[in-house]
Coordinates of C-alpha atoms in Angstrom, one line a residue:
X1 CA 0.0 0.0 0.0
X2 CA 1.4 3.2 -1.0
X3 CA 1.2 6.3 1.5
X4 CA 1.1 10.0 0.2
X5 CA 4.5 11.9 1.9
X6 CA 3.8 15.8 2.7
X7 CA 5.6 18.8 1.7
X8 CA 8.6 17.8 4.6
X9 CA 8.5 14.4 3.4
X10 CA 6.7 13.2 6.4
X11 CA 3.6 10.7 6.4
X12 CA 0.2 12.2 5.8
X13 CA -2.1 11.9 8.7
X14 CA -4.0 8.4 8.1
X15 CA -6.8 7.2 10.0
X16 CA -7.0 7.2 13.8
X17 CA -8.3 4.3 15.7
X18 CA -7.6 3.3 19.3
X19 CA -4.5 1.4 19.8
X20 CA -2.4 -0.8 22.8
X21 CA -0.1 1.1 23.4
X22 CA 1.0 4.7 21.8
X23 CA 4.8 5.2 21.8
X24 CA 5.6 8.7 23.0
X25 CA 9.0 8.7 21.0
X26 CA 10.8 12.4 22.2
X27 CA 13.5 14.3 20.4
X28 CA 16.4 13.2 22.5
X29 CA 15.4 9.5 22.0
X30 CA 15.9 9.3 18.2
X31 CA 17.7 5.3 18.4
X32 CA 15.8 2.5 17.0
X33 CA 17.6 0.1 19.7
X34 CA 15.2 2.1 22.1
X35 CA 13.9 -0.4 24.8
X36 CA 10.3 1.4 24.5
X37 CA 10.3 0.1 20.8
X38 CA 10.6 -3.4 21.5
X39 CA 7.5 -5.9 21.0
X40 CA 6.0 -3.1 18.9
X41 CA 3.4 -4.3 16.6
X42 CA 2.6 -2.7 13.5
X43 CA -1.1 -4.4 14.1
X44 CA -2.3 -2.5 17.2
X45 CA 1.1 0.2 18.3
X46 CA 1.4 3.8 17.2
X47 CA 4.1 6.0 17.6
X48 CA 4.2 9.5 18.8
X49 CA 6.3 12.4 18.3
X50 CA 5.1 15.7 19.2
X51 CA 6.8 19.2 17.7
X52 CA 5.7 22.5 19.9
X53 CA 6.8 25.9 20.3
X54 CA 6.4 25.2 24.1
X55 CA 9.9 23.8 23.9
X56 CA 11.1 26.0 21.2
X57 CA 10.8 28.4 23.6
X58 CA 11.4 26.8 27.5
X59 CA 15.0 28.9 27.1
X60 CA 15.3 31.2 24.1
X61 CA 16.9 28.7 21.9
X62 CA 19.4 28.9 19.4
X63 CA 17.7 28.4 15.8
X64 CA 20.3 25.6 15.0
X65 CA 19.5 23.9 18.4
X66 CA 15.7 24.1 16.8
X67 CA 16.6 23.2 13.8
X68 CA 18.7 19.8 14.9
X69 CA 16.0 18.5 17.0
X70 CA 13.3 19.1 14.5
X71 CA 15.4 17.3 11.6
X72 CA 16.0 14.7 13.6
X73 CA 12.2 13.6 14.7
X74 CA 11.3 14.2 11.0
X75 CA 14.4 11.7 9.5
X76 CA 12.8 9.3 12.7
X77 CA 9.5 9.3 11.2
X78 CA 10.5 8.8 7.7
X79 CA 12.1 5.9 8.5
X80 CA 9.2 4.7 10.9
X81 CA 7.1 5.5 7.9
X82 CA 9.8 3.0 5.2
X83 CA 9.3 0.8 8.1
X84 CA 5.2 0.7 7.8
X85 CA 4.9 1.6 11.6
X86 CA 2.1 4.0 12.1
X87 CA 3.2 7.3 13.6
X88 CA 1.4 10.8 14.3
X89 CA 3.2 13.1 14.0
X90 CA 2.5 16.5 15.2
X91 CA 3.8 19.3 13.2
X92 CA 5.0 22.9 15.0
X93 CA 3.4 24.7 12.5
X94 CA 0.2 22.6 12.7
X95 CA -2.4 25.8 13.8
X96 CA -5.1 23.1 14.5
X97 CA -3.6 21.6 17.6
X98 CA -2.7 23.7 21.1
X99 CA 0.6 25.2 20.7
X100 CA 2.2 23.4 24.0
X101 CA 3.4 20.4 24.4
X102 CA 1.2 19.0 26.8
X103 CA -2.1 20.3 25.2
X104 CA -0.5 18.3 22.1
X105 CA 0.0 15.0 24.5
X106 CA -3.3 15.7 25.9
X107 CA -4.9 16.2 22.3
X108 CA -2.6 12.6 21.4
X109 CA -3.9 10.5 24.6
X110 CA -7.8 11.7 23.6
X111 CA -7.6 10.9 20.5
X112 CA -6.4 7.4 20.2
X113 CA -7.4 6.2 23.6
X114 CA -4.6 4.0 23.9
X115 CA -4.4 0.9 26.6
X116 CA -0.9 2.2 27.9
X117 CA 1.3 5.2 27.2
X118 CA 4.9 4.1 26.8
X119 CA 7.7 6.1 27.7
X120 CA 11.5 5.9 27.8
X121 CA 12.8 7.2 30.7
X122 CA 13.3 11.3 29.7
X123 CA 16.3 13.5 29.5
X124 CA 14.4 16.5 31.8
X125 CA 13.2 16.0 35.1
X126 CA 10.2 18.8 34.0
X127 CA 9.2 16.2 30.7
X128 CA 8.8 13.3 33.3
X129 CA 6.8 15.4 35.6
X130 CA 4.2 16.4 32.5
X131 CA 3.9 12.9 30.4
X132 CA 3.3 11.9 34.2
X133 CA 0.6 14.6 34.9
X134 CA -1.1 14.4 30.8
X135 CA -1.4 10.2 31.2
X136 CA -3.0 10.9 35.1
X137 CA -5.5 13.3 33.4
X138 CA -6.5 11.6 30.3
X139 CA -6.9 8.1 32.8
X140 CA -4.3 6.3 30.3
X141 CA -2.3 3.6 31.8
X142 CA 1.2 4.8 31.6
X143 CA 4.2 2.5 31.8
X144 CA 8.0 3.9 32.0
X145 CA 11.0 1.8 30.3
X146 CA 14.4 2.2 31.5
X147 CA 16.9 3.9 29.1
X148 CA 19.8 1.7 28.4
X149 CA 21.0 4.1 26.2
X150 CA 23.6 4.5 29.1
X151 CA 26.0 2.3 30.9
X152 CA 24.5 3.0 34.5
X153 CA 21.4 2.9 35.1
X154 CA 19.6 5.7 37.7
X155 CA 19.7 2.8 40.7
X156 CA 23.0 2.0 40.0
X157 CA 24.6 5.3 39.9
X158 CA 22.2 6.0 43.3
X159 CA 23.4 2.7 44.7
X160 CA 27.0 3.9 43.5
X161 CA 26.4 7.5 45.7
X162 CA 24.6 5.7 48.5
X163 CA 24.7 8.6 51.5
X164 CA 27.9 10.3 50.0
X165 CA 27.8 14.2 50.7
X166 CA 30.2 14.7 47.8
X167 CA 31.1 12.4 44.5
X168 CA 33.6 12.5 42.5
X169 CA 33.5 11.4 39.0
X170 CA 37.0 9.8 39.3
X171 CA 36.2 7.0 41.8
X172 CA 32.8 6.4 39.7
X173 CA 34.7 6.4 36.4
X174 CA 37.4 3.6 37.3
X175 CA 34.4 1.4 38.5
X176 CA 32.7 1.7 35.0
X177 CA 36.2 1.1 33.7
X178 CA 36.1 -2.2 35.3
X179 CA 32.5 -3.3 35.0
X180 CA 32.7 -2.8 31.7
X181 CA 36.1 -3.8 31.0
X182 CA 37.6 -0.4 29.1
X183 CA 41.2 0.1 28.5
X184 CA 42.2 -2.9 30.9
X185 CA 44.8 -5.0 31.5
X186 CA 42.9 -7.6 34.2
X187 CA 42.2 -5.7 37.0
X188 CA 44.8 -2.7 36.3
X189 CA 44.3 -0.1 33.6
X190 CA 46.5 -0.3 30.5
X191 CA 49.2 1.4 30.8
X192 CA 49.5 1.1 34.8
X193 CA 47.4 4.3 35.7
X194 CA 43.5 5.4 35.2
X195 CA 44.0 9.1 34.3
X196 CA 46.3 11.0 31.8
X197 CA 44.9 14.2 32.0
X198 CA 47.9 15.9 33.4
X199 CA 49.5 15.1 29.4
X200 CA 46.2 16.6 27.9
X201 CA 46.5 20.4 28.7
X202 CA 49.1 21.7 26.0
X203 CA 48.2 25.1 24.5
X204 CA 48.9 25.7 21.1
X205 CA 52.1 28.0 21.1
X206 CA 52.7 31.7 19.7
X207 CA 53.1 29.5 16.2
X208 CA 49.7 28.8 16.4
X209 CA 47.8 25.0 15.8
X210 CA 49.0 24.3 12.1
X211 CA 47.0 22.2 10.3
X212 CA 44.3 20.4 11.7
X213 CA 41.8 18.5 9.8
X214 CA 38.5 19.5 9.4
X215 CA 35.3 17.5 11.6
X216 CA 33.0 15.8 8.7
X217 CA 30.0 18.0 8.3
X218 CA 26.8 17.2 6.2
X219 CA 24.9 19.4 4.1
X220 CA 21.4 19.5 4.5
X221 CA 19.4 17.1 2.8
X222 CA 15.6 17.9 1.6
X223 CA 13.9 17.2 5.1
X224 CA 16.9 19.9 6.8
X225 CA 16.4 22.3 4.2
X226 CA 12.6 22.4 4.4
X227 CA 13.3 23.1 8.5
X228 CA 15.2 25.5 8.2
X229 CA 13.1 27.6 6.1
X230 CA 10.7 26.5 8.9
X231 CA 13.1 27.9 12.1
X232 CA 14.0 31.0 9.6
X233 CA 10.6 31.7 9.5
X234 CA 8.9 30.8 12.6
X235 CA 11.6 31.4 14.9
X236 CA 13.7 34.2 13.2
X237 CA 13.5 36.5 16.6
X238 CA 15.7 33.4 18.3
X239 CA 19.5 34.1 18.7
X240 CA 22.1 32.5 16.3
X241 CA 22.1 31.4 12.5
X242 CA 21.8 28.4 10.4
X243 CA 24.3 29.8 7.8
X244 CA 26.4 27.2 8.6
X245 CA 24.2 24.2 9.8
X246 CA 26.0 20.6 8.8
X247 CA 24.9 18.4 12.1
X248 CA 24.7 15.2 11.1
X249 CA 20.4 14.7 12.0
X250 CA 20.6 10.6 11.1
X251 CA 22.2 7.7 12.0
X252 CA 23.8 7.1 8.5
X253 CA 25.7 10.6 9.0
X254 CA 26.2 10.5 12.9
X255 CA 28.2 6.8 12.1
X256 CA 30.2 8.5 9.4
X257 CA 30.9 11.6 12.0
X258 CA 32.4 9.3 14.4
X259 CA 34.9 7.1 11.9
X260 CA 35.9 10.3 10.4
X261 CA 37.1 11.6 14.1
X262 CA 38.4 8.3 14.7
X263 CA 40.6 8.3 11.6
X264 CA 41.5 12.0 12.1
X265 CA 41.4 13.7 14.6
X266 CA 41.3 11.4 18.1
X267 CA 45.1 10.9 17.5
X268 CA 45.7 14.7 18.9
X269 CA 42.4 15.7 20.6
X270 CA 44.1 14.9 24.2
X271 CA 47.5 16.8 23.2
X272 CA 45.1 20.0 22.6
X273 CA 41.6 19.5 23.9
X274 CA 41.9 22.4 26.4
X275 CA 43.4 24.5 23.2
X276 CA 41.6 27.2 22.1
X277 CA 42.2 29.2 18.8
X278 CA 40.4 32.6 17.0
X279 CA 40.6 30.7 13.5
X280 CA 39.7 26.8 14.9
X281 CA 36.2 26.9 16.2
X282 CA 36.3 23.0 16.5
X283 CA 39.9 21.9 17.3
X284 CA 40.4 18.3 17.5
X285 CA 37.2 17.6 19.2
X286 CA 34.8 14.7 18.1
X287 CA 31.5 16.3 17.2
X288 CA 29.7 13.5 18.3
X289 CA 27.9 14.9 21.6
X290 CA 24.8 15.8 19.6
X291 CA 24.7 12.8 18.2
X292 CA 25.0 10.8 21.6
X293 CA 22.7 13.1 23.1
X294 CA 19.7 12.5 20.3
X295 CA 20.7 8.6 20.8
X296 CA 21.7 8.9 16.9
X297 CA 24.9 6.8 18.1
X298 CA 25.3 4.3 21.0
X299 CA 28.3 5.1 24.0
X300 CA 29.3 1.9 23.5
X301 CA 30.2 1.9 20.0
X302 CA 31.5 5.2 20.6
X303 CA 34.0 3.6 22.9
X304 CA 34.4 0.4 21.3
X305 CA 35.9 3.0 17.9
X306 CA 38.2 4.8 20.2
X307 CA 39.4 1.3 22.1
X308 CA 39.9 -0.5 19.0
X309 CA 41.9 2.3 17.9
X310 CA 44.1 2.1 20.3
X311 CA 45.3 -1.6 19.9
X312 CA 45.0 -1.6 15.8
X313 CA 46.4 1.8 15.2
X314 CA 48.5 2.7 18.7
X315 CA 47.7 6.0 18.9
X316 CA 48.5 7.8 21.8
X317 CA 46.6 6.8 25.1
X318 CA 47.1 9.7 26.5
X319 CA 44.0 10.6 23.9
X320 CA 42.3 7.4 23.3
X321 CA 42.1 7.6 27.5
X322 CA 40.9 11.1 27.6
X323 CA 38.3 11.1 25.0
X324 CA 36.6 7.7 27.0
X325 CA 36.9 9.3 30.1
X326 CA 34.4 12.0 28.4
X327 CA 31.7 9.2 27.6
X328 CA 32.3 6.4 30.1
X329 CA 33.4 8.7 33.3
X330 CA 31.8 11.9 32.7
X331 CA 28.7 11.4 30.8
X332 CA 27.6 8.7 32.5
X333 CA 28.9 10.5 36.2
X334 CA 26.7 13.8 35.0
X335 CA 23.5 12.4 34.3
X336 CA 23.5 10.3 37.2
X337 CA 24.4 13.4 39.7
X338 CA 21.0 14.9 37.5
X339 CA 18.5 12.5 38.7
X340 CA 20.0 12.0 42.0
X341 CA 20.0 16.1 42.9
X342 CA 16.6 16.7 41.2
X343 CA 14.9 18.9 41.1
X344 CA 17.0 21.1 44.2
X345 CA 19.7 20.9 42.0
X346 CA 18.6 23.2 39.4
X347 CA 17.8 26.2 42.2
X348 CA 21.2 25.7 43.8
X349 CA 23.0 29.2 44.2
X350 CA 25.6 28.4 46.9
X351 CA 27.5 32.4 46.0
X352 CA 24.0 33.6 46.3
X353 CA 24.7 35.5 42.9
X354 CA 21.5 37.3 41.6
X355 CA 22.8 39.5 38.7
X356 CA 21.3 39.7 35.0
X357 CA 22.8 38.0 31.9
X358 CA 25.0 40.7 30.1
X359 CA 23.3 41.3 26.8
X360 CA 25.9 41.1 25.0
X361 CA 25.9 36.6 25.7
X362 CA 23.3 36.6 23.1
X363 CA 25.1 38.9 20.8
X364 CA 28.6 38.7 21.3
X365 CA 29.0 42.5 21.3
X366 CA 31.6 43.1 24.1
X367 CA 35.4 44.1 23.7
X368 CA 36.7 41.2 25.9
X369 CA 38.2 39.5 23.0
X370 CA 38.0 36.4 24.3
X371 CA 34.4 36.5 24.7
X372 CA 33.5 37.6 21.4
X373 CA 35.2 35.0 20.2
X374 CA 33.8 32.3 21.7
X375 CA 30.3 33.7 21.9
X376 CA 30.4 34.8 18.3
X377 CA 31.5 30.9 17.6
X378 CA 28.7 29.8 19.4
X379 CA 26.3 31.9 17.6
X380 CA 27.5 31.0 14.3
X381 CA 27.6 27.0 14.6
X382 CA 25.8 25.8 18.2
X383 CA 28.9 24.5 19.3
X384 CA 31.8 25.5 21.8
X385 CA 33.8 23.0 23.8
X386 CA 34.0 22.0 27.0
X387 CA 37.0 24.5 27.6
X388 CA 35.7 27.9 25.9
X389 CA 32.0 26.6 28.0
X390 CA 34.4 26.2 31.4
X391 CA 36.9 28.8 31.1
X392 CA 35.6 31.6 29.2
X393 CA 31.8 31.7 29.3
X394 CA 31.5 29.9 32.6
X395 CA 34.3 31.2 34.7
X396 CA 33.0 34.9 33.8
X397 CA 29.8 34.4 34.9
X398 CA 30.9 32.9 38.1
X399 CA 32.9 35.7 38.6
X400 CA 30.6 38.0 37.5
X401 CA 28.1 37.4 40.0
X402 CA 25.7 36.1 37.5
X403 CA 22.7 34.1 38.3
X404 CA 23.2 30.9 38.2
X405 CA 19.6 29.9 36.9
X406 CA 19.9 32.6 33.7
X407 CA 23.5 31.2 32.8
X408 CA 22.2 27.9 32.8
X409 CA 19.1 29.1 30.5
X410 CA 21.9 30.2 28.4
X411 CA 23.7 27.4 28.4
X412 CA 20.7 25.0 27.3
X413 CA 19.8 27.3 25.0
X414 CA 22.8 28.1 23.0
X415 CA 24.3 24.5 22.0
X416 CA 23.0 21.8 19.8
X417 CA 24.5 19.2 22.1
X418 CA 22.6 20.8 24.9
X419 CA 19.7 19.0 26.8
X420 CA 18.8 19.0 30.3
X421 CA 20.0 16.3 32.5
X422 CA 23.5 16.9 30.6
X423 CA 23.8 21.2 30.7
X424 CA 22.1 21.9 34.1
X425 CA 24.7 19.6 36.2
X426 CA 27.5 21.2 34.1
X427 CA 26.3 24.3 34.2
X428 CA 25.3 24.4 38.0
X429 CA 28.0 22.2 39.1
X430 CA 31.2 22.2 37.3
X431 CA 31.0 26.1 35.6
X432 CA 29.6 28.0 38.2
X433 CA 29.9 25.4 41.2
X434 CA 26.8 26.8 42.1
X435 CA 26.1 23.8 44.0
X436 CA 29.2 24.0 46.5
X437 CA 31.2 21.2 45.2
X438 CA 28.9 18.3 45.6
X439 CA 30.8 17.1 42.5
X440 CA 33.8 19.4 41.9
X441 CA 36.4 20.5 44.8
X442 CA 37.0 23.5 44.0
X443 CA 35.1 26.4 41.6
X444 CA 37.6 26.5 37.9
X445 CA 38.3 30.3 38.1
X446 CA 41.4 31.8 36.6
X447 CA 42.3 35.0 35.7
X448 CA 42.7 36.4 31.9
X449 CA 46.5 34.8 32.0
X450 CA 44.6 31.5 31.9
X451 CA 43.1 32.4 28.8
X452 CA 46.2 34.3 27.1
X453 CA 48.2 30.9 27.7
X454 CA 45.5 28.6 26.3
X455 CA 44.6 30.6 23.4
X456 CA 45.4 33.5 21.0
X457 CA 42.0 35.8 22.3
X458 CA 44.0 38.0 24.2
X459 CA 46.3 39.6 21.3
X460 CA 44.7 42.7 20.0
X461 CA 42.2 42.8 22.7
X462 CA 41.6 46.4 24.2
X463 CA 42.1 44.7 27.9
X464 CA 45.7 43.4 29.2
X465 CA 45.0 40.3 31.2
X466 CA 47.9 40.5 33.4
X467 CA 46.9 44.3 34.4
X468 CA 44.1 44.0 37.7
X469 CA 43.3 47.7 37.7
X470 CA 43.7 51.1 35.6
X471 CA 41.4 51.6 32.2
X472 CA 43.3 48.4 30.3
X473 CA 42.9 46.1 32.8
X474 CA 41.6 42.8 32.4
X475 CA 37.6 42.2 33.3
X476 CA 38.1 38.4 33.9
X477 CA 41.3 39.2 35.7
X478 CA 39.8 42.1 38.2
X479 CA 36.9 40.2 38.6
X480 CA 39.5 37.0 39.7
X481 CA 41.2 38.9 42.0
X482 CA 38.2 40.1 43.7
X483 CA 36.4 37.0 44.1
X484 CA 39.3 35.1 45.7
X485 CA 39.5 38.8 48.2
X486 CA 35.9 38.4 49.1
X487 CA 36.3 34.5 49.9
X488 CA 39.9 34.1 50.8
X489 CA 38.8 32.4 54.1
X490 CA 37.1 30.0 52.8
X491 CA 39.3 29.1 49.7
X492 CA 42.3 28.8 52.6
X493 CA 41.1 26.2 54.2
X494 CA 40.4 24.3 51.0
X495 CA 43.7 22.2 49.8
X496 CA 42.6 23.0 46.2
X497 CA 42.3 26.1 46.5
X498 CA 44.7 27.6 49.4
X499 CA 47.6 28.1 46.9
X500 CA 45.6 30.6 44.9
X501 CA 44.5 32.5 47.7
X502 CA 47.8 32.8 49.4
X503 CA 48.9 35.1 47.1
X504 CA 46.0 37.3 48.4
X505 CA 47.5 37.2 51.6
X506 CA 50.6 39.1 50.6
X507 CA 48.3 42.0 48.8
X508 CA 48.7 45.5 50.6
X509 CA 45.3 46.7 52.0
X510 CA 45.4 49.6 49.0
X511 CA 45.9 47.0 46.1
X512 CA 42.9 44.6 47.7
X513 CA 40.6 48.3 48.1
X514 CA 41.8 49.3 44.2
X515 CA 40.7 45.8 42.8
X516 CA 37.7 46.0 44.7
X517 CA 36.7 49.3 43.1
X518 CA 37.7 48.2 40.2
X519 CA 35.4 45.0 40.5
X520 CA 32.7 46.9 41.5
X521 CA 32.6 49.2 38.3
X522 CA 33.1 46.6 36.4
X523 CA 29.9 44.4 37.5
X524 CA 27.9 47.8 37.5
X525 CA 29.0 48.3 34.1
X526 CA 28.6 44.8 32.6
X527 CA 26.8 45.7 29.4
X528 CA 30.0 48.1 28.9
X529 CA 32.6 45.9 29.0

């Protein structure tokens, strides 16, 4: 039987009837190894994917962050729809149906009057709490499936954390190393220690990071090209462009993505991944997070390329060990902190810091060099990594005195790679420590030296960052100085951070009043800066 494809090469509507169980498939759950697809029957199932401005808008997304999520779901139903599964599919720009997300579910659950509504456990504590409330109105029988997408389950991690006031990722990450038998030699790691971090922070040098070889990037096919004119459209007001939109949105491409950083690129991306460059928006990094994040790849084959690397090839471990450690130890570590600290965790403002966003985040119109840069990068593609997100972006705001709730708005809102359980932990936790180190021992603040070191921001920039006060001084650098002034007891009685602070201690009461003043202007003038 033939069915008649729309304009965006989706199904037509066909015929609703009741079904057994409707599929609520989300846009963060796009594998077809999903445990909520199994046993489905073509017969009596129907799948479920709902578009909606609602979560266009929960943070002011980035139009590329729109634009990867929608491409996605449409690719998932065009296969669904090769595959003969029935499928409604609920359009954004479908005027009939309420505009929000649960009206649509709502709409969805009266409509078919399934027996059960099945779920895969969600990426956002908030999604849970509304598919929970929509099924409890409607009376529809709503059964949960466990995401083994991951390695660790939600119990297991919380068995892992058991009463623990503070975690750290390193203890949890050399017990998924041996559950799951990564980079191991027995019961001892290859090469006769777990972590080579300390041979992973290189800059790249006053000669600069020569030739690196590009990421693969896809252009869009028909079903892209059609969103895009959508988001264009119906989102043009959001921050950010879709100039440059190549994201691999399918399995097929998100696959290719990963061999081509395996063959590449994974040989130097420990060397350099703290590397930061005006000209190399990427580096050496994978470009596989928004595909991991969309369930477009699996971790374990993502780990299983980078192992097998390793013993075929012999690149370095130093990098084959680094770039695991970000799926095995520290993906798996974040999203188990998220649904253990939820929902407390996403209110947690240990500084207490209240002030606005700068506008200038969403625009990239500020003379700090640095954060032109790596905001105007993040504009242009979605994408920034983990360093220019830690050290740049995050240590400002943290130093700033920004509120920890808008940065992390910001945060989920500016990066295709960006979902909840993965940017609020991050964000709250790691950037901003926000949360007062349940998972990090110390907040990562440095002053603009940091950044000079790591990157090539600083030359030509208007500020000097090894000046603290005076009209060319250095707004991450001030601002550095003061916040280590205004908690220099604390910090000294912290073993990670009483070296920085001891330096305080040998300031003269005049330099510690100047920088103050200095700070002070500075955070009353942040639009300025």
């Amino acid at each position: 039987m033939t069915h008649k494809t729309d304009t965006a090469g989706l199904p037509a509507p066909q015929a609703l009837t009741p079904c057994r169980h409707l599929v609520l498939v989300l846009g963060d759950q796009l594998g077809w190894d999903s445990p909520a697809l199994d046993g489905f029957d073509p017969a009596q199932d129907r799948l479920l994917m709902i578009e909606a401005d609602s979560e266009a808008g929960e943070v002011w997304n980035h139009q590329a962050r729109i634009a990867i999520f929608l491409s996605g779901m449409r690719h998932f139903a065009n296969e669904a729809h090769r595959r003969r599964w029935p499928c409604t599919y609920m359009k954004v720009d479908e005027s009939s149906l309420p505009g929000d997300f649960a009206g649509r579910l709502a709409h969805a659950l009266n409509t078919h009057r399934p027996k059960a509504l099945v779920v895969m456990e969600t990426g956002a504590w908030r999604m849970e709490r509304l598919i929970e409330d929509a099924a409890a109105q409607a009376q529809v029988l709503l059964r949960w499936v466990n995401d083994t997408h991951f390695l660790c389950s939600r119990a297991e991690f919380a068995k892992w954390a058991g009463d623990k006031k503070e975690l750290r990722m390193e203890f949890f990450y050399r017990e998924m190393r041996k559950r799951h038998g990564v980079l191991m030699e027995g019961k001892e790691p290859i090469g006769g220690q777990w972590n080579f971090d300390a041979d992973n922070r290189k800059g790249f040098g006053a000669k600069g990071p020569g030739t690196v070889p590009p990421p693969a990037r896809f252009a869009p096919d028909r079903v892209t090209q059609d969103v895009i004119t959508l988001v264009q459209t119906r989102f043009a007001g959001h921050p950010g462009t879709l100039d440059h939109f190549a994201w691999p949105v399918t399995r097929k491409d998100a696959l290719v993505a990963l061999q081509h950083f395996i063959d590449q690129r994974l040989e130097n991306f420990g060397a350099w991944q703290d590397a930061m460059w005006t000209t190399l928006p990427f580096g050496w990094h994978a470009l596989v997070g928004s595909s991991l994040n969309l369930h477009l790849l699996n971790p374990r084959e993502v780990i299983e390329a980078a192992e097998q690397a390793y013993h075929t090839r012999g690149l370095p471990l130093a990098s084959v060990e680094g770039f695991i450690r970000q799926v095995l130890g520290w993906r798996e570590f974040i999203r188990g902190v998220y649904w253990l600290d939820m929902p407390h965790m996403a209110e947690a403002n240990h500084y207490g810091h209240t002030r606005d966003l700068p506008k200038w985040y969403w625009t990239g119109d500020t003379h700090m060099a640095c954060m032109q840069a790596t905001i105007g990068q993040s504009l242009q593609h979605g994408y920034a990594h983990h360093i220019q997100r830690l050290m740049v972006t995050g240590q400002f705001a943290v130093l700033a005195g920004l509120s920890p709730q808008q940065v992390s708005a910001w945060y989920r809102a500016m990066y295709v790679d960006a979902v909840e359980w993965v940017e609020t932990p991050n964000t709250l936790g790691m950037a901003l420590h926000a949360n007062g180190g349940r998972f990090t021992s110390k907040p990562y603040v440095a002053s603009g030296q940091y950044i000079s070191r790591m990157s090539n921001y600083c030359k030509g920039c208007r500020y000097q960052p090894e000046v603290r006060t005076g009209p060319s001084a250095c707004p991450m650098t001030t601002l550095y100085w003061d916040f280590l002034i205004r908690h220099e007891q604390d910090f000294a009685g912290n073993p990670r951070t009483a070296l920085m602070v001891k330096h305080v201690g040998k300031m003269s009461e005049d330099d510690k009043a100047k920088i103050s003043l200095q700070a002070d202007a500075t955070r009353a003038g942040l639009d300025q800066v």
